[in-house]
Amino acid sequence: MQIPPAAAPSSGPRQAPSAKGLPILGVLPEILRDPAATFVRIARQHPGAVVRIAFGPVDAYYLSRPEHIQHVLQDHWRNYPKGSSMWRPVQRLLGKGLVTSDGEAWLKNRRRIQHLFTQKSVASFAHVMIDVVERAMDDLERRLGSTIDITSEMTLITQNVIFETVFGTRVDSAMAYHLGDHLAYVLRALNLRMMLYFLPDRFPFPGEERLRRSILTIHDALMRLFQEHEARGQPDGDLLTLLRHAADPATGERMSEREIRDELVTLWVAGNETTAVSLAWLWILLDKHPDVHARARAEVEEVLGARVPTVDDLERMPYCKMVIRETMRLYSTSWILPRTCVEDDVVDGYFIPAGATVFASQFALHRDPSLWERPEEFDPERFAPERSAGRHRFAYMPFSAGPRVCLGMAFGLMEAQLILAMMLQRFRLRFPPGYELRYEAGATLRPRGRVPVRIERARG
Ligand code: HEM
């Protein structure tokens, strides 16, 4: 039954309408089939409402409006930590790093680290990024005519960026591919555990032993790099050195070794997966929209010609920036933002009980026809200043928003712009005819399966 949006309350909070689902299991079977589409369906059936979702044994609420999301992520963020929600299984990989911690522990480390990721600080890493990307382009040049998997290839580049900016070291491609494969497996295996987060830790999920070994492989490899960094003394300039010195401005206290370990794994995972997958989506969308591809390439030609870009060039390529923004609207790699409500609350008149899980979903929000004109269309110019004016600040959130907004936003955007420009300068990617775009929504929203593309030289 479709429930119309309720009118503003005259007194007292109202019950949120319930999403249609099966008895007892609620929407769980639908969520396990296609979680991203489930939120789109719920949003369309209850426009403007906070919607109650029976999610197995859990009481959960879906936030459909930017105003609801602002309430939770910004205005009352302390009442909505990540808590015991879907983030708990991810702690097996990320420990208590910034993405998965809460409360004082999170605040202390966020205060220590965030100055390293401002626009200005990040610009000082541009030369390292450019160098990594330039080497990756030379490597692709040697493989002209061959077929690559675009997601793995983008992951290789973004991993190398993290290795060199964070650890100040180069890692050979075989090891980077190997770690990339382990990470892809871990994220896939965590998907089911995230969706069924209400099950006890000891629930016998399939593939447990392989998951354990893959997480260990990643931790061991990153700890080896950390130890090598320590053994080299204190090479200045890389982020790890800066992290070692980062003190809490309130107390002057530095991070413990364990805290540094968790932040390193967090930066490595959060810093390479999301950027790589966004770029994979970008190439898929450019293939489907040759007119946009041609315009982006013409802009790069005009601003850069064949020379290597600098940070200052990025501002002079606004169309490329809009293409990235629009890619992140349609295929936001972070597609869901789960939080736990600590104390009873009222959001836009709807009652949210303590202990409930609340969800915002960028996948559904970015496709909401009341916020976006023809939302299914890939239209980079919707991010032109004149068409962006008046848009609600929480209507577009590929990097989330509020105090827990992505720490690496400036880093990831700069990196994506550099990779886009430098690849457009030199290559044209050929997708198999009729390539069908399919996604897989888990810890991140990834293209499903391999994305085989042939690398050809770009022609003028
Ligand atoms: C296109 C690239 C990226 C996207 C789309 C992205 C997206 C996000 C989102 C949506 C969150 C918030 C998750 C939540 O609140 O539930 C987040 C958090 C975070 N991201 Fe990113 N990210 C990107 C790149 C990066 C990079 C390059 C780094 C680091 C080098 C990074 C580090 C982090 C960290 C540490 C957090 C946790 C922040 C906190 O809670 O204090 N991200 N990211």
Short mmCIF file of C-alpha atoms and ligand atoms in Angstrom, two decimals:
data_model
loop_
_atom_site.label_atom_id
_atom_site.label_comp_id
_atom_site.label_asym_id
_atom_site.label_seq_id
_atom_site.Cartn_x
_atom_site.Cartn_y
_atom_site.Cartn_z
CA MET A 1 0.00 0.00 0.00
CA GLN A 2 1.39 3.39 -0.88
CA ILE A 3 1.27 5.81 2.03
CA PRO A 4 1.11 9.50 1.13
CA PRO A 5 3.53 11.86 2.89
CA ALA A 6 2.03 12.99 6.18
CA ALA A 7 1.29 16.64 6.89
CA ALA A 8 3.37 18.54 9.46
CA PRO A 9 2.40 17.46 12.98
CA SER A 10 0.17 19.70 15.03
CA SER A 11 1.38 18.09 18.25
CA GLY A 12 3.63 15.17 19.17
CA PRO A 13 5.67 13.04 16.81
CA ARG A 14 3.98 10.76 14.28
CA GLN A 15 4.78 7.18 13.36
CA ALA A 16 6.82 6.85 10.20
CA PRO A 17 5.00 4.96 7.42
CA SER A 18 6.29 1.43 6.88
CA ALA A 19 7.93 0.25 3.67
CA LYS A 20 6.12 -2.60 2.00
CA GLY A 21 7.79 -5.95 2.71
CA LEU A 22 7.25 -9.57 3.62
CA PRO A 23 5.88 -10.66 6.99
CA ILE A 24 8.71 -11.09 9.55
CA LEU A 25 11.57 -10.64 7.04
CA GLY A 26 10.36 -7.23 5.87
CA VAL A 27 12.53 -5.86 3.04
CA LEU A 28 15.48 -8.09 3.87
CA PRO A 29 15.15 -10.44 0.85
CA GLU A 30 14.89 -7.40 -1.45
CA ILE A 31 17.90 -5.79 0.24
CA LEU A 32 19.95 -8.95 -0.23
CA ARG A 33 19.02 -9.00 -3.94
CA ASP A 34 19.69 -5.34 -4.78
CA PRO A 35 20.06 -3.05 -1.76
CA ALA A 36 20.62 0.15 -3.74
CA ALA A 37 17.46 -0.32 -5.84
CA THR A 38 15.49 -1.14 -2.69
CA PHE A 39 16.13 2.35 -1.30
CA VAL A 40 15.14 3.94 -4.63
CA ARG A 41 11.89 1.96 -4.53
CA ILE A 42 11.17 2.96 -0.92
CA ALA A 43 11.93 6.63 -1.64
CA ARG A 44 9.62 6.65 -4.69
CA GLN A 45 6.77 5.01 -2.76
CA HIS A 46 7.00 7.42 0.20
CA PRO A 47 8.17 10.72 -1.27
CA GLY A 48 9.34 13.15 1.38
CA ALA A 49 8.77 10.85 4.37
CA VAL A 50 10.97 9.22 6.95
CA VAL A 51 10.15 5.56 6.26
CA ARG A 52 10.26 2.71 8.72
CA ILE A 53 11.89 -0.40 7.31
CA ALA A 54 11.51 -3.83 8.85
CA PHE A 55 14.98 -5.19 8.30
CA GLY A 56 15.00 -8.67 9.77
CA PRO A 57 14.84 -8.17 13.56
CA VAL A 58 16.05 -4.56 13.38
CA ASP A 59 14.04 -1.37 13.57
CA ALA A 60 15.42 0.82 10.79
CA TYR A 61 14.45 4.17 9.28
CA TYR A 62 15.13 5.57 5.85
CA LEU A 63 15.75 9.34 5.51
CA SER A 64 14.45 10.51 2.17
CA ARG A 65 14.87 14.30 2.29
CA PRO A 66 18.05 16.41 2.40
CA GLU A 67 16.56 18.11 5.49
CA HIS A 68 16.32 14.74 7.30
CA ILE A 69 19.89 13.97 6.41
CA GLN A 70 21.08 17.37 7.60
CA HIS A 71 19.32 16.72 10.93
CA VAL A 72 21.18 13.42 11.39
CA LEU A 73 24.60 14.12 9.89
CA GLN A 74 25.00 17.74 10.89
CA ASP A 75 22.58 19.27 13.38
CA HIS A 76 22.34 16.26 15.76
CA TRP A 77 25.36 14.24 14.66
CA ARG A 78 26.38 13.32 18.21
CA ASN A 79 23.09 11.43 18.61
CA TYR A 80 23.85 9.41 15.46
CA PRO A 81 27.22 7.67 15.69
CA LYS A 82 28.17 4.85 13.35
CA GLY A 83 27.60 2.68 16.42
CA SER A 84 26.62 -0.94 16.15
CA SER A 85 25.22 -0.55 12.65
CA MET A 86 26.64 -1.87 9.39
CA TRP A 87 30.04 -0.43 10.14
CA ARG A 88 30.77 -3.02 12.84
CA PRO A 89 31.84 -5.84 10.47
CA VAL A 90 34.14 -3.38 8.68
CA GLN A 91 36.13 -2.91 11.89
CA ARG A 92 37.70 -6.29 11.17
CA LEU A 93 39.53 -4.59 8.31
CA LEU A 94 39.84 -0.98 9.49
CA GLY A 95 40.13 -1.46 13.26
CA LYS A 96 39.24 1.75 15.09
CA GLY A 97 40.49 4.10 12.40
CA LEU A 98 38.60 7.28 11.50
CA VAL A 99 36.00 5.61 9.30
CA THR A 100 34.86 3.10 11.92
CA SER A 101 35.43 4.84 15.28
CA ASP A 102 33.08 7.08 17.27
CA GLY A 103 33.00 9.47 20.19
CA GLU A 104 36.12 10.85 21.84
CA ALA A 105 38.46 8.36 20.12
CA TRP A 106 37.24 9.56 16.71
CA LEU A 107 37.27 13.26 17.66
CA LYS A 108 40.82 13.12 19.00
CA ASN A 109 42.20 11.52 15.85
CA ARG A 110 40.15 13.65 13.47
CA ARG A 111 41.55 16.77 15.20
CA ARG A 112 45.07 15.39 14.91
CA ILE A 113 44.88 14.46 11.26
CA GLN A 114 42.52 16.77 9.43
CA HIS A 115 44.97 19.64 8.89
CA LEU A 116 47.01 17.24 6.70
CA PHE A 117 44.10 16.94 4.27
CA THR A 118 43.07 20.53 3.64
CA GLN A 119 43.03 21.74 0.03
CA LYS A 120 46.32 23.54 0.63
CA SER A 121 48.09 20.62 2.32
CA VAL A 122 46.91 18.23 -0.34
CA ALA A 123 48.23 20.50 -3.12
CA SER A 124 51.72 19.93 -1.72
CA PHE A 125 51.34 16.25 -2.68
CA ALA A 126 50.33 17.01 -6.26
CA HIS A 127 53.84 16.54 -7.64
CA VAL A 128 53.99 13.02 -6.14
CA MET A 129 50.57 12.17 -7.58
CA ILE A 130 51.49 13.54 -11.00
CA ASP A 131 54.68 11.51 -10.99
CA VAL A 132 52.81 8.29 -10.12
CA VAL A 133 50.16 8.92 -12.77
CA GLU A 134 52.79 9.77 -15.40
CA ARG A 135 54.55 6.45 -14.74
CA ALA A 136 51.21 4.61 -14.90
CA MET A 137 50.52 6.26 -18.29
CA ASP A 138 53.94 5.18 -19.59
CA ASP A 139 53.14 1.66 -18.47
CA LEU A 140 49.78 1.74 -20.28
CA GLU A 141 51.55 3.05 -23.38
CA ARG A 142 53.61 -0.14 -23.42
CA ARG A 143 50.35 -2.12 -23.38
CA LEU A 144 48.60 -0.34 -26.26
CA GLY A 145 46.25 -2.69 -28.08
CA SER A 146 45.85 -5.00 -25.10
CA THR A 147 42.74 -5.48 -22.95
CA ILE A 148 42.75 -4.44 -19.30
CA ASP A 149 40.21 -4.57 -16.48
CA ILE A 150 39.53 -0.89 -15.88
CA THR A 151 38.66 -1.26 -12.17
CA SER A 152 41.89 -3.16 -11.35
CA GLU A 153 43.93 -0.74 -13.42
CA MET A 154 42.48 2.32 -11.68
CA THR A 155 43.03 0.59 -8.32
CA LEU A 156 46.67 0.03 -9.21
CA ILE A 157 47.16 3.75 -9.85
CA THR A 158 45.29 4.93 -6.73
CA GLN A 159 47.12 2.38 -4.58
CA ASN A 160 50.47 3.63 -5.87
CA VAL A 161 49.39 7.18 -5.07
CA ILE A 162 48.70 6.13 -1.48
CA PHE A 163 51.93 4.14 -1.18
CA GLU A 164 53.97 7.11 -2.33
CA THR A 165 52.13 9.93 -0.58
CA VAL A 166 51.51 8.09 2.71
CA PHE A 167 54.45 5.70 3.04
CA GLY A 168 56.88 7.62 0.82
CA THR A 169 57.75 4.42 -1.02
CA ARG A 170 57.20 2.58 -4.30
CA VAL A 171 55.68 -0.87 -4.35
CA ASP A 172 56.05 -3.21 -7.31
CA SER A 173 53.01 -3.77 -9.50
CA ALA A 174 52.73 -7.49 -8.69
CA MET A 175 52.33 -6.73 -5.00
CA ALA A 176 49.91 -3.87 -5.66
CA TYR A 177 47.69 -6.06 -7.91
CA HIS A 178 47.89 -8.82 -5.29
CA LEU A 179 46.75 -6.49 -2.50
CA GLY A 180 44.09 -4.99 -4.80
CA ASP A 181 42.66 -8.50 -5.40
CA HIS A 182 42.65 -9.25 -1.66
CA LEU A 183 40.90 -5.95 -0.95
CA ALA A 184 38.27 -6.59 -3.63
CA TYR A 185 37.62 -10.00 -2.06
CA VAL A 186 37.41 -8.61 1.49
CA LEU A 187 34.96 -5.88 0.46
CA ARG A 188 32.80 -8.44 -1.36
CA ALA A 189 32.83 -10.80 1.63
CA LEU A 190 32.00 -7.95 4.00
CA ASN A 191 28.94 -7.02 1.90
CA LEU A 192 26.81 -9.84 3.23
CA ARG A 193 28.09 -9.33 6.76
CA MET A 194 27.19 -5.62 6.53
CA MET A 195 23.67 -6.36 5.30
CA LEU A 196 23.20 -8.94 8.08
CA TYR A 197 24.99 -6.85 10.72
CA PHE A 198 22.42 -7.79 13.36
CA LEU A 199 23.68 -11.40 13.40
CA PRO A 200 26.16 -12.30 16.16
CA ASP A 201 29.90 -12.05 15.43
CA ARG A 202 30.30 -15.81 15.55
CA PHE A 203 27.61 -16.52 12.94
CA PRO A 204 29.10 -19.08 10.47
CA PHE A 205 29.17 -17.01 7.28
CA PRO A 206 30.56 -18.75 4.20
CA GLY A 207 34.16 -17.96 3.22
CA GLU A 208 35.19 -17.03 6.74
CA GLU A 209 38.66 -18.57 6.57
CA ARG A 210 39.49 -16.91 3.25
CA LEU A 211 38.26 -13.56 4.56
CA ARG A 212 40.42 -13.91 7.66
CA ARG A 213 43.50 -14.73 5.55
CA SER A 214 42.90 -11.84 3.13
CA ILE A 215 42.55 -9.33 5.97
CA LEU A 216 45.74 -10.69 7.53
CA THR A 217 47.59 -10.41 4.21
CA ILE A 218 46.58 -6.74 3.90
CA HIS A 219 47.48 -5.93 7.53
CA ASP A 220 50.84 -7.73 7.27
CA ALA A 221 51.78 -5.98 4.03
CA LEU A 222 50.92 -2.53 5.39
CA MET A 223 52.71 -3.22 8.69
CA ARG A 224 55.81 -4.29 6.76
CA LEU A 225 55.74 -0.98 4.91
CA PHE A 226 55.31 0.82 8.22
CA GLN A 227 58.31 -0.98 9.73
CA GLU A 228 60.44 -0.27 6.66
CA HIS A 229 59.44 3.38 6.97
CA GLU A 230 60.52 3.36 10.63
CA ALA A 231 63.80 1.63 9.76
CA ARG A 232 64.60 4.29 7.14
CA GLY A 233 64.54 6.87 9.91
CA GLN A 234 62.23 9.81 9.47
CA PRO A 235 62.11 10.76 5.79
CA ASP A 236 60.29 14.07 5.86
CA GLY A 237 57.40 15.00 3.66
CA ASP A 238 55.32 11.82 3.49
CA LEU A 239 52.00 11.60 5.30
CA LEU A 240 53.16 8.84 7.64
CA THR A 241 55.94 11.05 9.00
CA LEU A 242 53.43 13.85 9.48
CA LEU A 243 51.03 11.41 11.14
CA ARG A 244 53.75 10.31 13.58
CA HIS A 245 54.11 13.94 14.64
CA ALA A 246 50.43 14.82 14.59
CA ALA A 247 49.35 15.93 18.08
CA ASP A 248 45.87 16.53 19.45
CA PRO A 249 45.63 20.36 19.44
CA ALA A 250 43.63 20.19 22.67
CA THR A 251 46.10 18.05 24.69
CA GLY A 252 49.33 17.81 22.66
CA GLU A 253 49.06 14.01 22.88
CA ARG A 254 50.36 11.95 19.94
CA MET A 255 48.94 8.75 18.45
CA SER A 256 49.83 5.33 19.81
CA GLU A 257 51.35 2.72 17.50
CA ARG A 258 48.00 0.88 17.37
CA GLU A 259 46.17 4.08 16.42
CA ILE A 260 48.69 4.72 13.66
CA ARG A 261 48.24 1.16 12.36
CA ASP A 262 44.46 1.56 12.18
CA GLU A 263 44.74 4.95 10.47
CA LEU A 264 47.22 3.56 7.93
CA VAL A 265 44.90 0.70 6.96
CA THR A 266 42.00 3.18 6.89
CA LEU A 267 43.83 5.64 4.65
CA TRP A 268 44.98 2.85 2.35
CA VAL A 269 41.49 1.38 1.95
CA ALA A 270 39.41 4.59 2.03
CA GLY A 271 42.02 6.39 -0.06
CA ASN A 272 42.29 3.99 -2.94
CA GLU A 273 39.06 2.02 -3.33
CA THR A 274 36.63 4.93 -3.59
CA THR A 275 38.73 6.98 -6.00
CA ALA A 276 39.53 3.98 -8.20
CA VAL A 277 35.93 2.85 -8.43
CA SER A 278 34.71 6.41 -9.16
CA LEU A 279 37.17 6.50 -12.05
CA ALA A 280 35.98 3.11 -13.33
CA TRP A 281 32.41 4.50 -13.38
CA LEU A 282 33.66 7.61 -15.11
CA TRP A 283 35.22 5.65 -18.01
CA ILE A 284 32.07 3.53 -18.37
CA LEU A 285 29.88 6.65 -18.54
CA LEU A 286 32.22 8.39 -20.99
CA ASP A 287 32.05 5.35 -23.25
CA LYS A 288 28.25 5.58 -23.22
CA HIS A 289 28.33 9.36 -23.89
CA PRO A 290 30.78 10.07 -26.72
CA ASP A 291 29.68 13.73 -26.89
CA VAL A 292 30.72 14.28 -23.26
CA HIS A 293 33.96 12.40 -23.89
CA ALA A 294 34.74 14.60 -26.90
CA ARG A 295 34.08 17.80 -24.95
CA ALA A 296 36.19 16.75 -21.97
CA ARG A 297 39.04 15.76 -24.25
CA ALA A 298 38.81 19.04 -26.16
CA GLU A 299 39.09 20.95 -22.88
CA VAL A 300 42.18 18.97 -21.89
CA GLU A 301 43.70 19.54 -25.33
CA GLU A 302 43.09 23.25 -25.13
CA VAL A 303 44.42 23.75 -21.59
CA LEU A 304 47.27 21.24 -21.54
CA GLY A 305 48.07 20.14 -25.08
CA ALA A 306 50.61 17.37 -24.51
CA ARG A 307 52.27 18.81 -21.41
CA VAL A 308 52.05 17.38 -17.92
CA PRO A 309 49.41 19.21 -15.79
CA THR A 310 50.07 21.24 -12.65
CA VAL A 311 47.61 21.78 -9.78
CA ASP A 312 46.82 25.24 -11.11
CA ASP A 313 45.62 23.76 -14.40
CA LEU A 314 42.82 21.89 -12.66
CA GLU A 315 40.78 25.05 -12.08
CA ARG A 316 41.07 25.80 -15.78
CA MET A 317 39.28 22.57 -16.74
CA PRO A 318 35.81 23.14 -15.26
CA TYR A 319 34.03 20.79 -17.65
CA CYS A 320 36.20 17.85 -16.54
CA LYS A 321 35.33 18.71 -12.95
CA MET A 322 31.61 18.67 -13.79
CA VAL A 323 32.03 15.28 -15.48
CA ILE A 324 33.54 13.90 -12.27
CA ARG A 325 30.79 15.44 -10.14
CA GLU A 326 28.06 14.02 -12.35
CA THR A 327 29.68 10.57 -12.32
CA MET A 328 29.71 10.75 -8.52
CA ARG A 329 26.03 11.69 -8.55
CA LEU A 330 24.83 8.75 -10.63
CA TYR A 331 27.31 6.20 -9.30
CA SER A 332 28.35 7.45 -5.90
CA THR A 333 30.78 4.77 -4.68
CA SER A 334 29.55 5.48 -1.16
CA TRP A 335 25.89 4.64 -1.72
CA ILE A 336 24.59 4.28 1.83
CA LEU A 337 25.27 6.06 5.13
CA PRO A 338 24.13 4.01 8.13
CA ARG A 339 23.98 5.47 11.65
CA THR A 340 22.64 4.37 15.04
CA CYS A 341 20.19 6.55 16.97
CA VAL A 342 21.38 6.86 20.61
CA GLU A 343 18.46 8.65 22.24
CA ASP A 344 14.83 8.87 21.12
CA ASP A 345 14.54 11.62 18.55
CA VAL A 346 12.09 13.31 16.22
CA VAL A 347 13.11 13.98 12.61
CA ASP A 348 10.82 16.23 10.61
CA GLY A 349 7.99 15.24 12.95
CA TYR A 350 8.66 11.47 12.71
CA PHE A 351 9.56 9.53 15.84
CA ILE A 352 12.90 7.64 15.81
CA PRO A 353 13.40 5.34 18.82
CA ALA A 354 16.75 4.89 20.60
CA GLY A 355 18.70 1.94 19.18
CA ALA A 356 17.18 2.22 15.69
CA THR A 357 19.40 2.18 12.63
CA VAL A 358 18.91 5.12 10.30
CA PHE A 359 19.94 5.16 6.67
CA ALA A 360 20.59 7.85 4.13
CA SER A 361 21.34 6.57 0.65
CA GLN A 362 23.19 8.66 -1.88
CA PHE A 363 22.10 6.21 -4.60
CA ALA A 364 18.43 7.03 -3.94
CA LEU A 365 18.95 10.71 -2.99
CA HIS A 366 20.93 11.45 -6.16
CA ARG A 367 18.10 9.93 -8.22
CA ASP A 368 15.23 11.72 -6.49
CA PRO A 369 13.12 13.40 -9.20
CA SER A 370 12.03 16.11 -6.76
CA LEU A 371 15.69 17.18 -6.41
CA TRP A 372 17.11 16.41 -9.84
CA GLU A 373 15.70 17.11 -13.27
CA ARG A 374 15.68 13.88 -15.33
CA PRO A 375 17.76 12.15 -12.66
CA GLU A 376 18.63 9.06 -14.72
CA GLU A 377 20.34 11.19 -17.39
CA PHE A 378 24.12 11.70 -17.40
CA ASP A 379 24.29 15.47 -17.72
CA PRO A 380 27.53 17.04 -16.39
CA GLU A 381 26.22 20.55 -16.95
CA ARG A 382 23.73 20.21 -14.15
CA PHE A 383 26.80 21.15 -12.05
CA ALA A 384 27.35 24.44 -13.91
CA PRO A 385 27.13 27.28 -11.36
CA GLU A 386 23.87 28.67 -12.75
CA ARG A 387 22.13 25.28 -12.57
CA SER A 388 23.55 24.45 -9.11
CA ALA A 389 22.30 27.62 -7.45
CA GLY A 390 19.63 26.95 -4.82
CA ARG A 391 20.35 23.22 -4.57
CA HIS A 392 20.12 21.98 -0.98
CA ARG A 393 23.58 21.38 0.53
CA PHE A 394 22.56 17.85 1.53
CA ALA A 395 21.05 16.90 -1.84
CA TYR A 396 24.46 15.87 -3.19
CA MET A 397 26.75 13.90 -0.90
CA PRO A 398 29.26 11.61 -2.59
CA PHE A 399 31.64 12.50 0.24
CA SER A 400 28.92 12.55 2.92
CA ALA A 401 28.55 15.80 4.90
CA GLY A 402 28.71 17.26 8.38
CA PRO A 403 31.53 16.68 10.89
CA ARG A 404 32.16 13.19 9.49
CA VAL A 405 32.52 14.35 5.91
CA CYS A 406 35.23 12.48 3.99
CA LEU A 407 38.66 13.45 5.23
CA GLY A 408 40.18 12.82 1.80
CA MET A 409 37.71 14.81 -0.32
CA ALA A 410 40.27 17.35 -1.64
CA PHE A 411 42.83 14.56 -2.09
CA GLY A 412 40.42 12.26 -3.98
CA LEU A 413 39.05 15.04 -6.20
CA MET A 414 42.51 16.30 -7.15
CA GLU A 415 43.65 12.77 -7.89
CA ALA A 416 40.57 11.98 -10.00
CA GLN A 417 41.00 15.19 -12.01
CA LEU A 418 44.68 14.48 -12.67
CA ILE A 419 44.05 10.89 -13.75
CA LEU A 420 41.15 11.91 -15.99
CA ALA A 421 43.14 14.66 -17.71
CA MET A 422 46.30 12.62 -18.13
CA MET A 423 44.48 9.59 -19.51
CA LEU A 424 42.41 11.68 -21.92
CA GLN A 425 45.62 13.24 -23.23
CA ARG A 426 47.04 9.90 -24.25
CA PHE A 427 44.42 7.16 -24.50
CA ARG A 428 41.05 6.15 -25.79
CA LEU A 429 39.42 3.20 -24.04
CA ARG A 430 37.36 0.85 -26.22
CA PHE A 431 34.63 -1.09 -24.46
CA PRO A 432 33.25 -4.32 -25.94
CA PRO A 433 30.29 -3.47 -28.22
CA GLY A 434 27.06 -3.44 -26.22
CA TYR A 435 28.88 -3.44 -22.88
CA GLU A 436 26.13 -3.58 -20.28
CA LEU A 437 26.60 -1.46 -17.18
CA ARG A 438 25.83 -3.45 -14.03
CA TYR A 439 26.54 -2.57 -10.45
CA GLU A 440 27.15 -4.41 -7.21
CA ALA A 441 26.22 -2.54 -4.03
CA GLY A 442 28.12 -3.60 -0.95
CA ALA A 443 30.69 -1.76 1.11
CA THR A 444 31.04 0.39 -2.02
CA LEU A 445 29.06 0.61 -5.27
CA ARG A 446 31.30 -1.13 -7.83
CA PRO A 447 30.87 -2.19 -11.44
CA ARG A 448 29.87 -5.87 -11.34
CA GLY A 449 32.57 -8.24 -12.57
CA ARG A 450 35.49 -7.36 -14.80
CA VAL A 451 35.24 -4.36 -17.11
CA PRO A 452 37.41 -5.31 -20.11
CA VAL A 453 38.60 -2.37 -22.20
CA ARG A 454 41.10 -2.13 -25.05
CA ILE A 455 43.67 0.63 -24.73
CA GLU A 456 44.16 2.68 -27.85
CA ARG A 457 46.07 5.86 -28.50
CA ALA A 458 43.95 9.03 -28.33
CA ARG A 459 43.60 10.74 -31.70
CA GLY A 460 43.36 14.48 -32.08
C1 HEM B 1 36.43 9.81 -4.78
C2 HEM B 1 36.97 9.52 -3.67
C3 HEM B 1 36.29 9.36 -2.33
C4 HEM B 1 34.96 9.23 -2.00
C5 HEM B 1 33.77 9.20 -2.93
C6 HEM B 1 34.90 9.16 -0.55
C7 HEM B 1 33.74 9.05 0.18
C8 HEM B 1 33.68 9.05 1.57
C9 HEM B 1 32.46 9.07 2.35
C10 HEM B 1 31.06 9.08 1.78
C11 HEM B 1 32.81 9.06 3.65
C12 HEM B 1 31.86 9.08 4.85
C13 HEM B 1 31.34 7.74 5.23
C14 HEM B 1 30.33 7.84 6.35
O1 HEM B 1 30.25 8.85 7.02
O2 HEM B 1 29.59 6.88 6.58
C15 HEM B 1 34.24 9.06 3.72
C16 HEM B 1 34.95 9.07 4.88
C17 HEM B 1 36.32 9.04 4.91
N1 HEM B 1 37.19 9.09 3.84
FE1 HEM B 1 36.68 9.24 1.93
N2 HEM B 1 36.18 9.21 -0.06
C18 HEM B 1 37.04 9.36 -1.10
C19 HEM B 1 38.41 9.49 -1.05
C20 HEM B 1 39.15 9.44 0.10
C21 HEM B 1 40.57 9.58 0.17
C22 HEM B 1 41.48 9.83 -1.04
C23 HEM B 1 40.93 9.44 1.49
C24 HEM B 1 42.28 9.52 2.12
C25 HEM B 1 43.43 9.68 1.53
C26 HEM B 1 39.70 9.24 2.24
C27 HEM B 1 39.63 9.06 3.60
C28 HEM B 1 38.47 9.03 4.33
C29 HEM B 1 38.43 8.96 5.78
C30 HEM B 1 39.63 8.87 6.72
C31 HEM B 1 37.08 8.98 6.15
C32 HEM B 1 36.49 8.95 7.57
C33 HEM B 1 36.24 10.39 8.00
C34 HEM B 1 35.67 10.50 9.42
O3 HEM B 1 34.71 9.80 9.75
O4 HEM B 1 36.21 11.33 10.15
N3 HEM B 1 38.64 9.26 1.36
N4 HEM B 1 34.75 9.06 2.43
#
